[in-house]
Amino acid sequence: MSTTKTAAMDSVTASPPARRSFGARVGGHFKKWWWVHLIVFIAVVLIITLPIVYVAYPKIAQDDVNDSTLNVTSMVIANPTPDSFELLQTQVIGSHSSYHPKIYSFLASVSLLGAANPFTSVQVPTVKSKDGATVNVNQTVDLSDAGAFGDFAEAVMLNEEVQLNIYGRPELKEGSLPTTTVTYNKTVTMKGLNKLKGFDVTEFHIMTSPVNGRNMNGTVYIPNPSVMDISMGNVTLDLSVAGQPMGYSYLDNLELVPGNNTVPMTSTVNQTAIIALLTATDNPYTDGVIPFTITGNSSVWDGKELPYFTQALAANNLTVYLNVTKALAEIGLKL
Ligand SMILES: *[C@@H]1O[C@H](CO)[C@@H](O)[C@H](O)[C@H]1NC(C)=O
Ligand SMILES: *[C@@H]1O[C@H](CO)[C@@H](O)[C@H](O)[C@H]1NC(C)=O
Ligand SMILES: *[C@@H]1O[C@H](CO)[C@@H](O)[C@H](O)[C@H]1NC(C)=O
Ligand SMILES: *[C@@H]1O[C@H](CO)[C@@H](O)[C@H](O)[C@H]1NC(C)=O
Ligand SMILES: *[C@@H]1O[C@H](CO)[C@@H](O)[C@H](O)[C@H]1NC(C)=O
Ligand SMILES: *[C@@H]1O[C@H](CO)[C@@H](O)[C@H](O)[C@H]1NC(C)=O
Ligand SMILES: *[C@@H]1O[C@H](CO)[C@@H](O)[C@H](O)[C@H]1NC(C)=O
Ligand SMILES: *[C@@H]1O[C@H](CO)[C@@H](O)[C@H](O)[C@H]1NC(C)=O
Ligand SMILES: *[C@@H]1O[C@H](CO)[C@@H](O)[C@H](O)[C@H]1NC(C)=O
Ligand SMILES: *[C@@H]1O[C@H](CO)[C@@H](O)[C@H](O)[C@H]1NC(C)=O
Ligand SMILES: *[C@@H]1O[C@H](CO)[C@@H](O)[C@H](O)[C@H]1NC(C)=O
């Protein structure tokens, strides 16, 4: 019985190759051609993964970077010199992405949006990009183009909002994926000083004994709606009445902090000219209230003029109405 079975099996085995079982044929094929299949398999894996890693991933990474937002929540400009200042800045990243790649420290050029040249470069520290992540910058920045910074300072002075552009090519890494370089081009909208709208001389007095030629003192109120804390040094302002120069006002060691600033002011005013104006027969200021035009003259730090702040100050004219009769009455002068 066993012989018959063996014979039957033999006859099966001995049948022509075309009649072999499918499994056996496949097995035989693989035994012989396994290396071809391995190569094909590797090639397919590579063809699928390489584009993901080297084409789709960089694109996704770039898309995420493009979609992220940047807010500047504080910006301190301290120790200015004509070609540098200390910058302390806090930025907050906004992102809806589910990826949180690491963005390596990179050199970013900073400019007023639309300007021909950046005014400085800032080394942005390494950050893990996720919603709400903060980036702290603390460095002395060199003004690569002080003129461009003057234009930025002027834009900050004159506008309700300014647009700051930050541009760089950082390297980025997500998990175990390779490092890829992305273009970082963000425009941050920041509040400006809006022409110092609301500026006011809240108090002023004639000094009976002048100090260094300064014969008036008082207090000015300067609102700063921006997040910027700006050290401007010794600020000089030109005073005029109806186009006629009347002297200067000084804001010593002016540091504009965000919010309301109430700072002391001293002035050197041509009192002879003021009194002549009020006592003239054609005195247009019969109520004793004189409109003074205030224009920025200069900003000086450690004896050096800061041309960019001078430019910003000079771009703005302010008018304040001062009750001179009242100030004169205080020192016992009745006109
Ligand atoms: C991202 O922004 C850059 C620069 O603004 C632009 O060139 C690019 O086309 C954008 N990339 C994608 C993937 O949207
Ligand atoms: C950034 O500012 C915009 C507009 O001021 C605001 O809508 C957004 O929530 C802020 N994002 C972050 C991350 O603070
Ligand atoms: C900024 O850096 C300077 C010097 O590197 C340091 O003295 C100062 O404390 C830092 N300021 C902040 C707020 O981190
Ligand atoms: C960055 O994007 C702005 C528009 O948002 C564009 O005007 C500017 O040319 C871009 N900068 C670079 C260096 O591509
Ligand atoms: C102005 O100067 C007088 C002295 O001449 C002084 O008494 C007064 O406190 C000063 N006022 C202000 C606001 O600085
Ligand atoms: C600033 O002053 C304005 C009016 O002069 C006032 O309404 C506002 O509350 C003040 N803000 C702060 C932060 O003190
Ligand atoms: C003050 O004004 C008078 C009259 O306008 C003028 O003669 C005089 O030169 C002025 N003094 C100064 C220091 O500018
Ligand atoms: C600035 O003030 C100085 C005197 O301190 C004066 O000679 C000069 O003309 C002023 N400059 C401007 C632009 O008003
Ligand atoms: C402003 O002027 C005063 C007096 O001339 C000086 O002591 C002070 O150091 C100056 N401030 C700055 C920031 O240069
Ligand atoms: C400021 O006023 C001066 C003279 O009063 C004028 O020459 C100048 O153009 C004005 N500047 C601005 C920005 O209005
Ligand atoms: C100016 O001050 C005088 C004296 O204090 C006062 O009588 C007068 O009403 C004031 N004028 C105005 C317009 O406030």
Coordinates of C-alpha atoms and ligand atoms in Angstrom, one line a residue:
M1 CA 0.0 0.0 0.0
S2 CA 2.8 2.3 0.9
T3 CA 4.5 1.5 -2.5
T4 CA 1.4 2.4 -4.4
K5 CA 1.2 5.8 -2.6
T6 CA 4.9 6.4 -3.2
A7 CA 4.4 5.6 -6.8
A8 CA 1.4 7.9 -7.1
M9 CA 3.4 10.7 -5.5
D10 CA 6.3 9.9 -7.8
S11 CA 4.1 10.1 -10.7
V12 CA 2.9 13.6 -9.5
T13 CA 6.5 14.8 -9.0
A14 CA 7.5 13.4 -12.3
S15 CA 4.7 15.2 -14.2
P16 CA 5.8 18.1 -16.5
P17 CA 6.9 21.4 -14.8
A18 CA 3.8 23.2 -16.0
R19 CA 1.8 21.1 -13.7
R20 CA 3.8 21.9 -10.6
S21 CA 1.8 23.4 -7.7
F22 CA 1.7 27.2 -7.7
G23 CA 3.3 27.5 -4.3
A24 CA 6.2 25.3 -5.3
R25 CA 6.8 27.3 -8.4
V26 CA 6.7 30.5 -6.5
G27 CA 9.1 29.1 -4.0
G28 CA 11.4 27.9 -6.7
H29 CA 11.3 31.3 -8.4
F30 CA 12.2 33.1 -5.1
K31 CA 15.0 30.7 -4.4
K32 CA 16.5 31.6 -7.7
W33 CA 15.6 35.2 -8.0
W34 CA 15.5 36.4 -4.4
W35 CA 18.1 39.1 -5.0
V36 CA 16.1 40.6 -7.8
H37 CA 13.1 40.9 -5.5
L38 CA 15.2 42.4 -2.7
I39 CA 16.5 45.0 -5.0
V40 CA 13.0 45.8 -6.3
F41 CA 11.6 45.9 -2.8
I42 CA 14.4 48.3 -1.7
A43 CA 13.9 50.4 -4.8
V44 CA 10.1 50.6 -4.1
V45 CA 10.7 51.6 -0.5
L46 CA 13.2 54.2 -1.5
I47 CA 11.0 55.5 -4.3
I48 CA 8.2 55.9 -1.8
T49 CA 10.2 57.2 1.2
L50 CA 12.8 59.3 -0.5
P51 CA 10.3 61.7 -2.0
I52 CA 8.5 61.8 1.4
V53 CA 11.7 62.6 3.2
Y54 CA 13.4 64.8 0.7
V55 CA 10.5 66.3 -1.2
A56 CA 7.3 66.2 0.8
Y57 CA 8.9 66.7 4.2
P58 CA 10.8 69.8 3.3
K59 CA 7.6 71.1 1.6
I60 CA 5.5 70.3 4.7
A61 CA 8.2 71.9 6.9
Q62 CA 8.2 75.0 4.7
D63 CA 4.4 75.2 4.6
D64 CA 4.3 75.0 8.4
V65 CA 6.9 77.7 8.7
N66 CA 4.9 79.8 6.2
D67 CA 1.7 79.3 8.1
S68 CA 3.2 80.1 11.5
T69 CA 2.9 83.6 12.9
L70 CA 5.2 85.7 14.9
N71 CA 4.4 88.4 17.4
V72 CA 6.8 90.7 19.1
T73 CA 5.5 91.1 22.7
S74 CA 8.3 93.3 24.0
M75 CA 11.3 95.1 22.5
V76 CA 13.8 97.1 24.5
I77 CA 16.3 99.3 22.8
A78 CA 19.0 100.3 25.2
N79 CA 22.5 101.8 25.2
P80 CA 22.3 103.2 21.7
T81 CA 25.3 104.4 19.9
P82 CA 25.3 105.9 16.3
D83 CA 25.9 102.4 14.9
S84 CA 24.6 99.9 17.5
F85 CA 22.2 99.3 20.3
E86 CA 21.3 96.6 22.8
L87 CA 18.3 94.7 21.8
L88 CA 16.1 92.7 24.2
Q89 CA 13.2 91.2 22.4
T90 CA 10.6 88.6 23.2
Q91 CA 8.8 87.0 20.3
V92 CA 5.9 84.6 20.4
I93 CA 5.4 81.9 17.8
G94 CA 1.9 81.0 16.7
S95 CA 1.4 77.7 14.9
H96 CA -1.5 75.4 14.2
S97 CA 0.7 72.6 13.0
S98 CA 0.9 69.2 14.7
Y99 CA 4.6 69.1 14.0
H100 CA 6.9 70.7 16.4
P101 CA 10.2 70.9 14.7
K102 CA 13.4 72.3 16.1
I103 CA 14.4 75.4 14.3
Y104 CA 18.2 75.9 14.8
S105 CA 19.7 79.2 15.7
F106 CA 20.0 81.4 12.6
L107 CA 21.0 84.8 11.5
A108 CA 18.0 86.9 10.5
S109 CA 18.0 90.1 8.7
V110 CA 15.6 92.7 10.1
S111 CA 14.1 95.4 8.0
L112 CA 11.1 97.7 7.7
L113 CA 8.8 95.9 5.3
G114 CA 9.4 97.2 1.8
A115 CA 12.7 98.9 2.6
A116 CA 15.6 98.4 0.2
N117 CA 18.0 97.2 2.9
P118 CA 17.8 95.5 6.3
F119 CA 19.0 97.7 9.2
T120 CA 20.5 94.9 11.2
S121 CA 21.0 91.1 11.6
V122 CA 19.9 89.3 14.7
Q123 CA 21.0 85.9 15.8
V124 CA 17.7 84.2 16.6
P125 CA 18.3 81.4 19.1
T126 CA 17.3 77.7 18.6
V127 CA 13.6 77.2 19.3
K128 CA 11.2 74.3 19.3
S129 CA 8.4 75.6 17.1
K130 CA 5.0 75.2 18.7
D131 CA 2.1 77.4 19.4
G132 CA 3.0 80.0 22.1
A133 CA 6.7 79.2 22.1
T134 CA 8.7 82.3 23.1
V135 CA 12.0 83.3 21.6
N136 CA 14.2 85.6 23.6
V137 CA 16.8 87.8 21.9
N138 CA 19.3 89.6 24.0
Q139 CA 22.3 90.9 22.1
T140 CA 24.1 94.0 21.0
V141 CA 23.1 94.6 17.4
D142 CA 25.2 96.4 14.9
L143 CA 23.4 98.6 12.6
S144 CA 24.5 97.4 9.2
D145 CA 22.6 100.4 7.7
A146 CA 22.0 103.2 10.2
G147 CA 20.0 105.1 7.5
A148 CA 17.6 102.2 7.1
F149 CA 17.2 102.1 10.9
G150 CA 16.5 105.9 10.8
D151 CA 13.7 105.1 8.3
F152 CA 12.4 102.4 10.7
A153 CA 12.5 104.8 13.7
E154 CA 10.7 107.4 11.6
A155 CA 8.1 104.9 10.6
V156 CA 7.6 104.0 14.3
M157 CA 7.3 107.6 15.2
L158 CA 4.7 108.5 12.6
N159 CA 2.5 105.4 12.2
E160 CA -0.1 103.7 14.2
E161 CA 1.4 100.4 13.0
V162 CA 4.7 99.4 11.5
Q163 CA 5.6 96.2 9.7
L164 CA 8.9 94.6 10.6
N165 CA 10.3 91.9 8.3
I166 CA 12.4 89.1 9.6
Y167 CA 14.2 87.0 7.0
G168 CA 16.5 84.1 7.2
R169 CA 17.3 80.5 6.1
P170 CA 17.2 78.4 9.3
E171 CA 17.8 74.7 9.4
L172 CA 15.0 72.7 10.8
K173 CA 14.7 69.2 12.2
E174 CA 11.6 67.1 12.9
G175 CA 12.1 64.0 15.0
S176 CA 14.5 61.6 13.4
L177 CA 13.9 63.0 9.9
P178 CA 16.9 64.7 8.3
T179 CA 17.7 68.3 8.7
T180 CA 16.2 70.6 6.1
T181 CA 16.7 74.2 5.3
V182 CA 13.6 76.4 5.2
T183 CA 13.0 80.0 4.2
Y184 CA 11.8 82.1 7.1
N185 CA 10.2 85.2 5.9
K186 CA 7.9 86.7 8.5
T187 CA 6.3 90.1 8.7
V188 CA 5.4 91.3 12.2
T189 CA 2.9 94.0 12.6
M190 CA 3.8 96.2 15.6
K191 CA 2.1 99.3 17.1
G192 CA 4.0 102.5 16.5
L193 CA 4.2 105.8 18.4
N194 CA 1.5 107.2 16.2
K195 CA 3.0 110.8 16.1
L196 CA 3.0 110.8 19.9
K197 CA -0.7 111.5 19.7
G198 CA -1.8 112.7 23.1
F199 CA 1.5 114.4 23.9
D200 CA 0.9 117.2 26.3
V201 CA 2.7 119.6 28.6
T202 CA 0.8 119.0 31.7
E203 CA 2.6 121.5 33.9
F204 CA 5.1 124.3 33.3
H205 CA 6.6 127.0 35.3
I206 CA 9.0 129.9 34.9
M207 CA 12.1 129.3 36.9
T208 CA 13.1 132.4 38.8
S209 CA 16.7 131.3 38.9
P210 CA 17.6 129.6 35.6
V211 CA 19.9 126.6 35.6
N212 CA 22.3 126.3 32.7
G213 CA 20.2 128.8 30.8
R214 CA 17.1 126.8 31.3
N215 CA 14.4 129.1 32.5
M216 CA 11.3 127.0 32.4
N217 CA 10.5 123.6 33.8
G218 CA 7.5 121.3 33.8
T219 CA 6.2 117.9 33.0
V220 CA 5.3 116.3 29.7
Y221 CA 3.0 113.4 29.1
I222 CA 4.0 111.0 26.3
P223 CA 1.7 108.1 25.5
N224 CA 3.5 105.1 24.0
P225 CA 1.0 102.6 22.6
S226 CA 3.8 100.3 21.3
V227 CA 5.5 97.4 23.1
M228 CA 8.8 99.2 22.6
D229 CA 10.9 100.5 25.5
I230 CA 13.3 103.0 23.8
S231 CA 16.2 104.7 25.5
M232 CA 16.6 107.9 23.5
G233 CA 19.2 109.7 25.7
N234 CA 19.1 113.5 25.9
V235 CA 16.4 114.8 23.6
T236 CA 16.3 118.4 22.4
L237 CA 13.2 119.8 20.9
D238 CA 12.8 123.1 19.0
L239 CA 10.1 125.5 20.1
S240 CA 8.5 128.0 17.8
V241 CA 5.4 130.1 17.7
A242 CA 3.9 130.9 14.3
G243 CA 7.2 130.0 12.6
Q244 CA 9.3 132.2 14.9
P245 CA 11.9 130.3 16.9
M246 CA 11.3 130.6 20.7
G247 CA 13.9 128.3 22.1
Y248 CA 14.4 124.7 23.1
S249 CA 12.9 122.1 25.4
Y250 CA 15.0 119.3 26.9
L251 CA 13.9 115.8 27.9
D252 CA 17.0 114.5 29.7
N253 CA 17.7 110.8 29.7
L254 CA 14.4 110.1 28.0
E255 CA 13.3 106.4 28.2
L256 CA 10.0 105.8 26.6
V257 CA 8.4 102.8 28.2
P258 CA 5.2 101.1 26.9
G259 CA 2.1 102.9 28.2
N260 CA 2.0 106.3 29.8
N261 CA 5.2 108.3 30.3
T262 CA 5.2 111.3 32.5
V263 CA 8.6 112.9 32.4
P264 CA 10.3 116.1 33.5
M265 CA 11.0 118.8 30.9
T266 CA 13.1 121.9 31.1
S267 CA 13.2 124.7 28.5
T268 CA 15.2 127.6 27.4
V269 CA 12.6 130.0 26.2
N270 CA 13.1 133.5 24.8
Q271 CA 11.0 135.2 27.4
T272 CA 11.7 138.6 25.9
A273 CA 10.1 137.4 22.6
I274 CA 7.2 135.8 24.4
I275 CA 6.4 138.9 26.4
A276 CA 6.8 141.1 23.4
L277 CA 4.3 138.9 21.6
L278 CA 1.7 139.1 24.4
T279 CA 2.1 142.8 24.9
A280 CA 2.0 143.7 21.2
T281 CA -1.0 145.8 20.2
D282 CA -1.8 143.1 17.6
N283 CA -1.4 140.3 20.1
P284 CA -3.4 137.4 18.6
Y285 CA -3.3 135.5 21.8
T286 CA -5.6 137.6 23.9
D287 CA -6.4 134.8 26.3
G288 CA -2.7 134.3 27.1
V289 CA -2.7 130.9 25.7
I290 CA 0.1 130.5 23.1
P291 CA 0.3 127.6 20.6
F292 CA 3.8 126.3 20.7
T293 CA 5.1 124.1 17.8
I294 CA 7.5 121.5 19.0
T295 CA 9.8 119.7 16.5
G296 CA 12.5 117.3 17.3
N297 CA 16.0 118.7 17.1
S298 CA 18.3 115.9 18.3
S299 CA 18.9 112.9 20.4
V300 CA 22.3 112.6 22.1
W301 CA 23.7 109.7 24.0
D302 CA 27.0 109.9 25.9
G303 CA 27.8 113.0 23.9
K304 CA 27.2 111.3 20.5
E305 CA 24.2 112.3 18.4
L306 CA 22.0 109.4 17.4
P307 CA 21.1 110.3 13.8
Y308 CA 18.3 107.7 13.5
F309 CA 16.4 109.1 16.6
T310 CA 17.1 112.7 15.4
Q311 CA 15.5 111.8 12.1
A312 CA 12.5 110.3 13.8
L313 CA 12.1 113.3 16.1
A314 CA 12.5 115.8 13.3
A315 CA 9.8 114.0 11.2
N316 CA 7.1 114.9 13.8
N317 CA 5.5 118.3 14.7
L318 CA 3.5 118.7 17.8
T319 CA 1.5 121.7 18.9
V320 CA 0.8 122.4 22.6
Y321 CA -1.2 125.2 24.0
L322 CA 0.4 126.8 27.0
N323 CA -1.2 129.3 29.2
V324 CA 1.7 131.7 29.5
T325 CA -0.4 134.3 31.4
K326 CA -0.8 131.8 34.1
A327 CA 2.9 131.0 34.3
L328 CA 3.8 134.7 34.4
A329 CA 1.2 135.2 37.1
E330 CA 2.9 132.5 39.2
I331 CA 6.0 134.6 39.4
G332 CA 4.0 137.7 40.1
L333 CA 4.1 139.2 36.6
K334 CA 0.8 140.6 35.3
L335 CA 0.6 141.8 31.7
Ligands
LIG1 C1 6.6 79.9 1.6 O1 7.1 81.2 1.6 C2 8.2 81.4 0.7 C3 8.7 82.8 0.9 O2 7.8 83.7 1.3 C4 7.7 81.2 -0.7 O3 8.7 81.5 -1.6 C5 7.2 79.8 -0.8 O4 6.6 79.6 -2.1 C6 6.2 79.4 0.2 N1 6.3 78.0 0.2 C7 5.2 77.2 0.3 C8 5.4 75.8 0.3 O5 4.1 77.7 0.5
LIG2 C1 -0.4 87.5 17.5 O1 -1.1 88.7 17.3 C2 -2.3 88.5 16.6 C3 -2.9 89.9 16.2 O2 -2.4 90.9 17.1 C4 -3.2 87.7 17.4 O3 -4.4 87.5 16.7 C5 -2.5 86.4 17.7 O4 -3.3 85.6 18.5 C6 -1.2 86.6 18.3 N1 -0.5 85.3 18.4 C7 0.2 84.9 19.5 C8 0.8 83.6 19.4 O5 0.3 85.6 20.5
LIG3 C1 21.2 90.3 28.5 O1 22.6 89.9 28.3 C2 23.5 90.7 29.2 C3 24.9 90.3 28.8 O2 25.0 89.2 28.1 C4 23.2 90.4 30.6 O3 24.0 91.1 31.5 C5 21.7 90.7 30.9 O4 21.3 90.4 32.2 C6 20.8 90.0 29.9 N1 19.4 90.5 30.1 C7 18.4 89.7 30.2 C8 17.1 90.3 30.4 O5 18.5 88.5 30.1
LIG4 C1 9.4 88.2 2.1 O1 8.0 88.4 2.0 C2 7.6 89.7 1.5 C3 6.1 89.7 1.4 O2 5.5 89.2 2.6 C4 8.2 90.0 0.2 O3 7.8 91.3 -0.1 C5 9.7 89.9 0.4 O4 10.3 90.2 -0.9 C6 10.1 88.6 0.9 N1 11.6 88.6 1.1 C7 12.4 87.8 0.5 C8 13.9 88.1 0.9 O5 12.1 87.0 -0.3
LIG5 C1 10.7 123.9 38.7 O1 11.7 124.6 39.3 C2 11.4 125.1 40.6 C3 12.6 125.9 41.0 O2 12.8 127.0 40.1 C4 11.1 124.0 41.5 O3 10.7 124.5 42.8 C5 10.0 123.2 40.9 O4 9.7 122.1 41.8 C6 10.3 122.7 39.6 N1 9.1 122.1 39.0 C7 9.2 121.0 38.3 C8 7.9 120.4 37.8 O5 10.2 120.4 38.0
LIG6 C1 -2.8 106.4 30.4 O1 -3.5 107.7 30.4 C2 -4.7 107.6 29.9 C3 -5.3 109.0 29.8 O2 -4.3 110.0 29.9 C4 -5.6 106.7 30.7 O3 -6.9 106.6 30.1 C5 -5.0 105.3 30.8 O4 -5.7 104.5 31.6 C6 -3.6 105.4 31.2 N1 -3.0 104.1 31.1 C7 -2.2 103.6 32.1 C8 -1.7 102.2 31.8 O5 -2.0 104.1 33.1
LIG7 C1 14.8 136.7 21.7 O1 13.8 137.4 20.9 C2 14.1 138.7 20.6 C3 13.0 139.3 19.9 O2 12.4 138.5 19.0 C4 15.4 138.8 19.8 O3 15.7 140.1 19.5 C5 16.5 138.1 20.5 O4 17.7 138.0 19.7 C6 16.1 136.7 20.9 N1 17.1 136.1 21.8 C7 17.6 134.9 21.6 C8 18.6 134.5 22.6 O5 17.4 134.3 20.6
LIG8 C1 19.1 122.2 17.0 O1 19.5 123.0 18.1 C2 20.7 123.7 17.9 C3 21.1 124.4 19.1 O2 21.0 123.5 20.2 C4 20.5 124.7 16.7 O3 21.7 125.4 16.5 C5 20.0 124.0 15.5 O4 19.7 124.8 14.5 C6 18.8 123.1 15.8 N1 18.6 122.2 14.7 C7 17.4 122.1 14.1 C8 17.2 121.2 13.0 O5 16.4 122.7 14.5
LIG9 C1 22.4 113.8 29.4 O1 23.0 115.0 29.8 C2 23.4 115.0 31.2 C3 23.9 116.4 31.5 O2 24.6 116.9 30.4 C4 24.5 113.9 31.4 O3 24.9 113.9 32.7 C5 23.9 112.6 31.0 O4 24.9 111.6 31.1 C6 23.4 112.6 29.6 N1 22.7 111.4 29.3 C7 23.0 110.6 28.3 C8 22.3 109.3 28.2 O5 24.0 110.8 27.5
LIG10 C1 7.1 120.9 10.9 O1 7.1 122.3 10.9 C2 8.1 122.9 10.2 C3 8.0 124.4 10.4 O2 7.0 124.8 11.3 C4 7.9 122.5 8.7 O3 9.0 123.1 8.0 C5 7.9 121.0 8.6 O4 7.7 120.7 7.3 C6 6.9 120.4 9.5 N1 7.1 119.0 9.4 C7 6.1 118.1 9.4 C8 6.5 116.7 9.4 O5 4.9 118.5 9.4
LIG11 C1 -5.0 131.1 31.8 O1 -4.6 131.3 33.1 C2 -5.2 132.4 33.7 C3 -4.6 132.6 35.1 O2 -4.5 131.4 35.8 C4 -6.7 132.1 33.8 O3 -7.4 133.2 34.4 C5 -7.2 131.9 32.4 O4 -8.6 131.5 32.5 C6 -6.4 130.8 31.7 N1 -6.9 130.7 30.3 C7 -7.3 129.6 29.8 C8 -7.8 129.7 28.4 O5 -7.4 128.6 30.4

